[in-house]
Short mmCIF file of C-alpha atoms in Angstrom, two decimals:
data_model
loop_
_atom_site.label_atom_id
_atom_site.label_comp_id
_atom_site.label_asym_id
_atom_site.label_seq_id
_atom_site.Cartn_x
_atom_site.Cartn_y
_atom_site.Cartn_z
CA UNK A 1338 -59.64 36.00 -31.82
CA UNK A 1339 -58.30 32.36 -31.26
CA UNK A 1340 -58.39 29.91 -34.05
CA UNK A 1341 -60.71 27.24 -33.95
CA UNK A 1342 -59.67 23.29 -33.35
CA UNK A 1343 -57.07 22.00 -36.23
CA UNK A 1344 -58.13 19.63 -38.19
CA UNK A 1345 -55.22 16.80 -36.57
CA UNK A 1346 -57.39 16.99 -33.69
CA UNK A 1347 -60.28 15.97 -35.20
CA UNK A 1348 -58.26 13.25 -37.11
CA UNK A 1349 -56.92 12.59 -33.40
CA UNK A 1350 -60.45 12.25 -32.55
CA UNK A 1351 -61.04 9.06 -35.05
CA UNK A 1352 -58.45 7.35 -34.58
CA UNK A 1353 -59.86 7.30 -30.65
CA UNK A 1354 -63.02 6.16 -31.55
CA UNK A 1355 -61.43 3.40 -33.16
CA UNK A 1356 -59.87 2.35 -29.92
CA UNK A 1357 -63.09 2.90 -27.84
CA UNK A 1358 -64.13 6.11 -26.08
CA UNK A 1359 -64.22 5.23 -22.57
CA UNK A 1360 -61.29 4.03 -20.69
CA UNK A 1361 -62.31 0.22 -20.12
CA UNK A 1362 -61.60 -1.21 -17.29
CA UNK A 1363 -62.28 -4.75 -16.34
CA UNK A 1364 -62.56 -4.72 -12.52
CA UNK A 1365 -63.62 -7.24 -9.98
CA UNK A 1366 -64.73 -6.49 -5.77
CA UNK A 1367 -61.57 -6.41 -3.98
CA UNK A 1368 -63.16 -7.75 -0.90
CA UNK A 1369 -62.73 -4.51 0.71
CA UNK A 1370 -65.15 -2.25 -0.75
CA UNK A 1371 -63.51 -1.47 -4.08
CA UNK A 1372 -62.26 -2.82 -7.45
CA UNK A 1373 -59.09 -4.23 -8.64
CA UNK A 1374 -58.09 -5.22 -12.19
CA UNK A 1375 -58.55 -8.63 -12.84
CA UNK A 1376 -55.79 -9.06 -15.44
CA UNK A 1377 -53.38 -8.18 -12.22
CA UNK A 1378 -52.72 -4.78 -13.32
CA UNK A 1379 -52.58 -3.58 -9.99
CA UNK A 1380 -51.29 -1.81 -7.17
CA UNK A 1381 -49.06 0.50 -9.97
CA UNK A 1382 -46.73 3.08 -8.53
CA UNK A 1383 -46.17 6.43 -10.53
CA UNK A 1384 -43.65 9.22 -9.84
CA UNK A 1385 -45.80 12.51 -9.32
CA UNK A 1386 -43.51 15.42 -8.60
CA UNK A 1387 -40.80 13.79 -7.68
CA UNK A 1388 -43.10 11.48 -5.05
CA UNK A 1389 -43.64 8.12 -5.66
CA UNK A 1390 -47.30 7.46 -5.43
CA UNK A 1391 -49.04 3.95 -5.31
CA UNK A 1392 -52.58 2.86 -6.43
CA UNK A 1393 -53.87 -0.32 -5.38
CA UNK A 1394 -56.79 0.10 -7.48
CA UNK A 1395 -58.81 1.99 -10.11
CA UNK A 1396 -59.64 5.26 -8.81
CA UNK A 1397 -63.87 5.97 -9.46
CA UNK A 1398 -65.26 9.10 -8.19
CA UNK A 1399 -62.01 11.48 -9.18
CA UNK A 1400 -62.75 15.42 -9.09
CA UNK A 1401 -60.78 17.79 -10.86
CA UNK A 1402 -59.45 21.60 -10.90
CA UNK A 1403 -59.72 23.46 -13.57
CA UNK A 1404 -60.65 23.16 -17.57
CA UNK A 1405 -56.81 22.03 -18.61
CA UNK A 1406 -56.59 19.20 -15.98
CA UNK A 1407 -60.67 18.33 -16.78
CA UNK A 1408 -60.16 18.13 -20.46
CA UNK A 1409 -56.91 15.53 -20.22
CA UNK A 1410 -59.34 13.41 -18.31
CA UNK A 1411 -61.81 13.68 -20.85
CA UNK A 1412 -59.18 13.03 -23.80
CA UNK A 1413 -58.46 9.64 -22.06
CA UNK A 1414 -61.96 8.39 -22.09
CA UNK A 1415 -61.93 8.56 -17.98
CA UNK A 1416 -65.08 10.39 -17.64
CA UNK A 1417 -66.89 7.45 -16.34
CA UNK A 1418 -64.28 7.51 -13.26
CA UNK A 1419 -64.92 11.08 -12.32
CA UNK A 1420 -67.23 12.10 -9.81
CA UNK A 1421 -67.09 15.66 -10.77
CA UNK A 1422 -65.10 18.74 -12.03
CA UNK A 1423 -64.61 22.94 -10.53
CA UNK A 1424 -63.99 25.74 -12.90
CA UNK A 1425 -65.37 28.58 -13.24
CA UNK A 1426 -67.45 29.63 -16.47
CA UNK A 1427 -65.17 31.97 -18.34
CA UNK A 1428 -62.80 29.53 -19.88
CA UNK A 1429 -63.82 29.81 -23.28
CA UNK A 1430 -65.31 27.53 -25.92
CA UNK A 1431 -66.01 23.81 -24.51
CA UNK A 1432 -68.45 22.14 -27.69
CA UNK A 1433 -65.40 22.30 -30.62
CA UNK A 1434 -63.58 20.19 -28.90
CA UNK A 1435 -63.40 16.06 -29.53
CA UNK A 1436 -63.91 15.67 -25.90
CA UNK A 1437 -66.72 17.80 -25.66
CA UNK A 1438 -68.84 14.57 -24.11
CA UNK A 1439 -66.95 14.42 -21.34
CA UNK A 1440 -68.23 17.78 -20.29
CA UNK A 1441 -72.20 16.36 -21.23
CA UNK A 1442 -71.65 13.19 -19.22
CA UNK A 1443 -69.70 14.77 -16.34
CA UNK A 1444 -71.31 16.80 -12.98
CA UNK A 1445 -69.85 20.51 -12.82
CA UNK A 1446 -70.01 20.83 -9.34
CA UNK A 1447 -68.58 24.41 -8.57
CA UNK A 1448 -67.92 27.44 -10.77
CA UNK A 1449 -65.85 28.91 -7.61
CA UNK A 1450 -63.17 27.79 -6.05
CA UNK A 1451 -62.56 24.11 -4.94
CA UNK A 1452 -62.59 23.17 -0.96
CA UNK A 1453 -62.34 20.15 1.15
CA UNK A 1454 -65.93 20.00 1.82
CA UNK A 1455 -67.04 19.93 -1.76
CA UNK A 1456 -64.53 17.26 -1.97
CA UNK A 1457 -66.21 15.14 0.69
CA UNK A 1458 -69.59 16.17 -0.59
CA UNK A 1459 -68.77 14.41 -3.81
CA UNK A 1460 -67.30 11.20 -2.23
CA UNK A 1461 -64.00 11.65 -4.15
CA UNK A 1462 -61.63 8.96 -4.11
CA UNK A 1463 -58.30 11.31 -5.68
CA UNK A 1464 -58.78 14.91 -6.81
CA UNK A 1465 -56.38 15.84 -9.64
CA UNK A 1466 -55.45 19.39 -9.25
CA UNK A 1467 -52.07 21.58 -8.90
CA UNK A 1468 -50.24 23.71 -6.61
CA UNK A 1469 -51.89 27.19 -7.63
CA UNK A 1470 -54.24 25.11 -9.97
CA UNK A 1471 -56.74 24.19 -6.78
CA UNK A 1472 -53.61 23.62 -4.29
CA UNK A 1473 -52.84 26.09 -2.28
CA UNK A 1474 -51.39 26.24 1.80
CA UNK A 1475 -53.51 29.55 2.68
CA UNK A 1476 -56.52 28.17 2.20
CA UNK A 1477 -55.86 25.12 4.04
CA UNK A 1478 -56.17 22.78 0.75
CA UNK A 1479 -53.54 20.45 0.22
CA UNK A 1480 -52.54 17.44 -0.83
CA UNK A 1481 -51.67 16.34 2.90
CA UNK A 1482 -54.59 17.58 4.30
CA UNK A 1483 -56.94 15.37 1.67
CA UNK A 1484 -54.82 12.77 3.07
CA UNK A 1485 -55.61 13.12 6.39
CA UNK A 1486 -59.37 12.74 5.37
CA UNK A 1487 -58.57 9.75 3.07
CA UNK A 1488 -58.64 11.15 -0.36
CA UNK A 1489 -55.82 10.38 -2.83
CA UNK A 1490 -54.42 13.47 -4.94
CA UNK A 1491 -52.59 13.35 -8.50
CA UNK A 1492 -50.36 16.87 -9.08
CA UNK A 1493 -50.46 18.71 -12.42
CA UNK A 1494 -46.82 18.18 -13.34
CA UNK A 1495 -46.62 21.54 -14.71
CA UNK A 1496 -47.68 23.15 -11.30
CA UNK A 1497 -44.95 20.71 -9.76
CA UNK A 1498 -42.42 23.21 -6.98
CA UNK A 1499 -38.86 23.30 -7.51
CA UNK A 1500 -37.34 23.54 -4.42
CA UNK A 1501 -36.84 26.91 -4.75
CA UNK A 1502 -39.36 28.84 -2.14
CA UNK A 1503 -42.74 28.24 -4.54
CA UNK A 1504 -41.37 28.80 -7.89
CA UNK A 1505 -42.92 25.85 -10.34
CA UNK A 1506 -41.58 23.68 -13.02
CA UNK A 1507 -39.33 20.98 -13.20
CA UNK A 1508 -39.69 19.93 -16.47
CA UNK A 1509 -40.20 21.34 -20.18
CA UNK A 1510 -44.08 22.09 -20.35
CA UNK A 1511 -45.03 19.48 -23.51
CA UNK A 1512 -43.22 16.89 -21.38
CA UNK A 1513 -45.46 17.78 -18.57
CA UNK A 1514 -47.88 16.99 -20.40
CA UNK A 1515 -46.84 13.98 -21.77
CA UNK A 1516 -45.79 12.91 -18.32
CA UNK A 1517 -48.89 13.52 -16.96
CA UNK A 1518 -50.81 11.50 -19.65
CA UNK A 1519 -48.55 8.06 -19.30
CA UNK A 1520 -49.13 8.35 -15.46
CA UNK A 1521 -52.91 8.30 -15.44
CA UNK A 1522 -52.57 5.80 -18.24
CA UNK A 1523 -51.28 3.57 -16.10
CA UNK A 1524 -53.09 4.83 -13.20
CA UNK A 1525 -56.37 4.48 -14.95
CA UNK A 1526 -55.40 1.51 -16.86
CA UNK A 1527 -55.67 2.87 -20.21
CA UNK A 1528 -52.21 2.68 -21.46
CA UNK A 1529 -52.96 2.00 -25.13
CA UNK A 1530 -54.63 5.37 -25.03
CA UNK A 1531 -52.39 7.66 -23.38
CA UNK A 1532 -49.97 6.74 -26.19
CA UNK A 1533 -52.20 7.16 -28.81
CA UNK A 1534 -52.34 10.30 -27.52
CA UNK A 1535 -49.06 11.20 -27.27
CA UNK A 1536 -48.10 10.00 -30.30
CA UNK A 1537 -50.25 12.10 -32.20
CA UNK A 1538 -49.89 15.16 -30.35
CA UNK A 1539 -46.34 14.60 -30.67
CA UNK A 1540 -46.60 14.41 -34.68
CA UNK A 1541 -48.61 17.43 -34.62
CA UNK A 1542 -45.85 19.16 -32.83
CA UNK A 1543 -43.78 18.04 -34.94
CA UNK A 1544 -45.74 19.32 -38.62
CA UNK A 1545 -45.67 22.63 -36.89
CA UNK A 1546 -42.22 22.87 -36.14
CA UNK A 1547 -41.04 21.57 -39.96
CA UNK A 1548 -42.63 24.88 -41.01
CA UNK A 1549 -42.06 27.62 -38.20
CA UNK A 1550 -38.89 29.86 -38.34
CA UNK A 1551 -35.57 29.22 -36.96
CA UNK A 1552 -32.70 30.92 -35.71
CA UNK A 1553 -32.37 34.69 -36.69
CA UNK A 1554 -35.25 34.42 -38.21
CA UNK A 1555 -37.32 34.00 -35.48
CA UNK A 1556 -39.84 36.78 -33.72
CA UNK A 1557 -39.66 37.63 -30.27
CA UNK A 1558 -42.91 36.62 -28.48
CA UNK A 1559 -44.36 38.48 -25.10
CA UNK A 1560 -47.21 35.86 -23.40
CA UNK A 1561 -49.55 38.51 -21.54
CA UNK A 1562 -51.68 37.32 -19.20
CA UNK A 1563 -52.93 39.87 -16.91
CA UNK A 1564 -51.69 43.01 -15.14
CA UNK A 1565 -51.50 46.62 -14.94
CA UNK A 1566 -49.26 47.66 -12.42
CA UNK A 1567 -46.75 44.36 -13.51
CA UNK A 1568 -47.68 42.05 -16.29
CA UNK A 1569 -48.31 38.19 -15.11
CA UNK A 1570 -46.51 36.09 -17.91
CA UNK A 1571 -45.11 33.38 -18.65
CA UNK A 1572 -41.24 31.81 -17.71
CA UNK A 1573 -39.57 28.55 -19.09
CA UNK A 1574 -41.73 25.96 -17.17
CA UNK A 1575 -45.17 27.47 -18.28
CA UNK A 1576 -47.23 25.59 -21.34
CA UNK A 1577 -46.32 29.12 -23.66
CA UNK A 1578 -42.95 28.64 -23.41
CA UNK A 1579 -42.72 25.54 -25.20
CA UNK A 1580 -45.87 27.06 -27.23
CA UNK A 1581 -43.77 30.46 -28.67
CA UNK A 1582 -40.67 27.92 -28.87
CA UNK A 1583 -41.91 25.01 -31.05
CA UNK A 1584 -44.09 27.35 -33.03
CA UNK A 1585 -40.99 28.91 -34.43
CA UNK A 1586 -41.02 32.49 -32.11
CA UNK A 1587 -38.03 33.38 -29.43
CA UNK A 1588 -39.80 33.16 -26.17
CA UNK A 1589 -38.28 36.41 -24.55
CA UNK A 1590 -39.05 35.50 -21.05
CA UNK A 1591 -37.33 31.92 -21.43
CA UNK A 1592 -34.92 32.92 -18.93
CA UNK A 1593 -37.75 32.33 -15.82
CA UNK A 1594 -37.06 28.98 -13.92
CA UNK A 1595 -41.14 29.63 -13.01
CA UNK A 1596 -43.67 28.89 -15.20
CA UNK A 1597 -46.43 31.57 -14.06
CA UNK A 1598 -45.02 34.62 -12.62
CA UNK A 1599 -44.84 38.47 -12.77
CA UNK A 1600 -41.88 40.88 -14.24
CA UNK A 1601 -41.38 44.48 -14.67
CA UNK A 1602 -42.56 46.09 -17.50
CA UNK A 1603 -38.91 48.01 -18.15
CA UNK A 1604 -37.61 44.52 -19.04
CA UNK A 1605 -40.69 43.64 -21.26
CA UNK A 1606 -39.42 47.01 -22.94
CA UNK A 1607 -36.00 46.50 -22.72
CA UNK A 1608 -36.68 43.11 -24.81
CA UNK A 1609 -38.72 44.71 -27.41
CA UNK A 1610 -40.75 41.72 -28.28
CA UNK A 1611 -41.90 41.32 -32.03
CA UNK A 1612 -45.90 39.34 -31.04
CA UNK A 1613 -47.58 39.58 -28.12
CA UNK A 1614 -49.77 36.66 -27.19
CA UNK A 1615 -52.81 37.77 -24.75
CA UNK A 1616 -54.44 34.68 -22.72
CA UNK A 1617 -57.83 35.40 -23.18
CA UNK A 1618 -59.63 34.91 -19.86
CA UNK A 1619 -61.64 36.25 -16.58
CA UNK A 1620 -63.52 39.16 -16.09
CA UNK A 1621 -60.80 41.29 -17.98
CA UNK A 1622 -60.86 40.23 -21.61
CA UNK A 1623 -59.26 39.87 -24.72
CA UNK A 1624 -60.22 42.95 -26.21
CA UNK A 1625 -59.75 44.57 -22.69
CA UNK A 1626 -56.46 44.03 -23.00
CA UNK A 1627 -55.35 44.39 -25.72
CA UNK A 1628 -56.67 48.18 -25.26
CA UNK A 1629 -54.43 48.73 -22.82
CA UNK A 1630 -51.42 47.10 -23.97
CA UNK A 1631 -52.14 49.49 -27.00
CA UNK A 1632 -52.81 52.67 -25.04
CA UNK A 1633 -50.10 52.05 -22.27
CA UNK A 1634 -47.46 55.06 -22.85
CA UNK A 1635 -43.95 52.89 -21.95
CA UNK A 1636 -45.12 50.27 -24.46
CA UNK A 1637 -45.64 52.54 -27.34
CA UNK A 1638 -42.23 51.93 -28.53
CA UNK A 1639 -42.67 48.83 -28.39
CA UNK A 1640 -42.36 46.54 -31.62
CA UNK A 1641 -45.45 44.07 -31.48
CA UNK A 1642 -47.56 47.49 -30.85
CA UNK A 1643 -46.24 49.70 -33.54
CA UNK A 1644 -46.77 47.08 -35.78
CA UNK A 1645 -50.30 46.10 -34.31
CA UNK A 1646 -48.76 42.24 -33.82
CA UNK A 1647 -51.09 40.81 -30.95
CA UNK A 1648 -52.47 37.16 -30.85
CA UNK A 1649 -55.45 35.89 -28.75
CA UNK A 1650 -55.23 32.29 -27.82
CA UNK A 1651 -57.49 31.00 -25.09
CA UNK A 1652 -56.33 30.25 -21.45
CA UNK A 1653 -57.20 26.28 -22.12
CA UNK A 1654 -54.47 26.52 -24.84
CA UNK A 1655 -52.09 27.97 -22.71
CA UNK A 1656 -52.24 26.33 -19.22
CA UNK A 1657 -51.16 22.31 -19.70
CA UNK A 1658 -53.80 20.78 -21.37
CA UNK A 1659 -54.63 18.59 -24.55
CA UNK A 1660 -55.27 21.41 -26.66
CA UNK A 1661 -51.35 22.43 -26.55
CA UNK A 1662 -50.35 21.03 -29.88
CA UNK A 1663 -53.16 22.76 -31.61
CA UNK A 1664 -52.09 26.06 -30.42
CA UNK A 1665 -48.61 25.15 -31.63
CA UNK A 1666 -49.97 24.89 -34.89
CA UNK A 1667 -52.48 27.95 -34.57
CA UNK A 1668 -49.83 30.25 -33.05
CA UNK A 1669 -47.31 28.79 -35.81
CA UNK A 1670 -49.71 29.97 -38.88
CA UNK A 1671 -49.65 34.00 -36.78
CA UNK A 1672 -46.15 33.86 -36.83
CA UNK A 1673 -45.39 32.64 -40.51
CA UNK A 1674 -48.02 35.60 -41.54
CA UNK A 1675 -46.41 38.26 -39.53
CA UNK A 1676 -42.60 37.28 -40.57
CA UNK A 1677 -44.15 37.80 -44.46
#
């Protein structure tokens, strides 16, 4: 079963309070409808996937895809600037969390998927989603169709394309996620935060690593996510990568310039992995499958299942999100016992 919240975050949680827990924002009328810092802080420009993106002002009704993207809102103190968040209800345990306001103070305005009308339902001024995290061409939602109605967007920098067809990732995941949390600092204003933030995730990161396994000595580490047929997992640009990595395991899929994306299972074989890490969502879960990775005949050879080596960690801890560094350390405390 996944480990509950490490204590750093709840020390990560004072320290926070100390600072205030909503992101405040001294605004004045604009003369045009909307609000504009008064200390001159605006317009700011960002670079969001490799686009430069401009805000003349404080965004104030934002809507957002997804539990990851929701809860880095939340960790900023921005829930007063969001009009609303989508995600379905099977992604796991919201009320251990030090953000778990945001979710009390916050509208959940769809558990399906999100749309274009929902957006203009909610009067949304920029919806943060991803490409494949809400973003997606075949359902008409886009970035550059919002724009055509008038509604900013902000990109989940670990969903960002390569330029290669629709493979994602152009950055180490951790970084996406520190990239992401300076931008809406400055976006939002709340600078002081983000690198609060940062700076103690970054520590965290660090405490883990000082005590995980290195070199030879480190296990090989399979991230399951779904799959019969082929097994979604995990390449380089995915949040596990730098999960397995900094927690001291050999990410055996590191090799992927994707970060979500399917293999065969011969080469899952063929690298023998030591763990395997199930993401623990959907209708399919945990326990689900980790009865079939068990039962599956090719995988019976298979380290990690002769030696009954699987980890649950949930999908929020796996996807980009500020609950990365604690499954860093969570994952980091499996792999110490297993290499015992």
């Amino acid at each position: 079963m996944p480990h509950p919240l490490r204590p750093a975050a709840f020390v990560l949680a004072a320290a926070l309070a100390l600072t205030g827990c909503g992101a405040d924002v001294t605004s004045r009328e604009d003369g045009e409808g909307g609000t504009s810092a008064a200390d001159g802080h605006y317009p700011v420009t960002v670079e969001n996937c490799g686009e430069k993106k401009r805000f003349d002002r404080v965004p104030e009704r934002v809507v957002t895809n997804d539990v990851g993207i929701t809860e880095i809102m939340f960790a900023l103190g921005l829930e007063d600037h969001m009009a609303g968040y989508v995600m379905p209800d099977d992604k796991g345990d919201m009320t251990s969390v030090p953000w778990k306001d945001g979710y009390k103070k916050t509208k959940w305005l769809s558990k399906d998927r999100i749309n274009k009308e929902l957006v203009l339902d909610a009067r949304a001024d920029l919806v943060f989603a991803g490409w494949n995290y809400g973003f997606n061409e075949g359902e008409g939602f886009t970035p550059a169709e919002l724009e055509r109605v008038g509604v900013d967007s902000y990109l989940l920098s670990e969903s960002c394309r390569n330029g290669q067809g629709k493979a994602r990732g152009v950055m180490p995941p951790l970084e996406a996620l520190y990239t992401d949390l300076r931008n809406l600092g400055e976006i939002f204003d709340v600078e002081d935060r983000a690198d609060t933030l940062i700076t103690s995730f970054r520590k965290e990161v660090a405490d883990a690593r000082s005590r995980a396994a290195t070199g030879d000595d480190r296990l090989r580490v399979f991230l399951y996510d779904d799959g019969k047929d082929k097994p979604l997992t995990s390449g380089a640009y995915a949040g596990p990568h730098d999960i397995i990595t900094k927690a001291g395991g050999d990410h055996i899929m590191k090799d992927l310039k994707d970060s979500w994306t399917t293999v065969g299972w011969e080469t899952v074989v063929d690298r023998d992995p030591e763990v395997i890490v199930i993401n623990d969502y959907g209708d399919t879960g945990a326990e689900e499958k980790r009865k079939f990775l068990k039962s599956y005949k090719p995988l019976a050879g298979v380290s990690a299942i002769k030696n009954d080596r699987i980890v649950v960690l949930d999908y929020v801890d796996l996807v980009e999100s500020p609950r990365n560094p604690a499954a860093i350390s969570s994952l980091a405390e499996d792999l110490r016992t297993f290499a015992r």
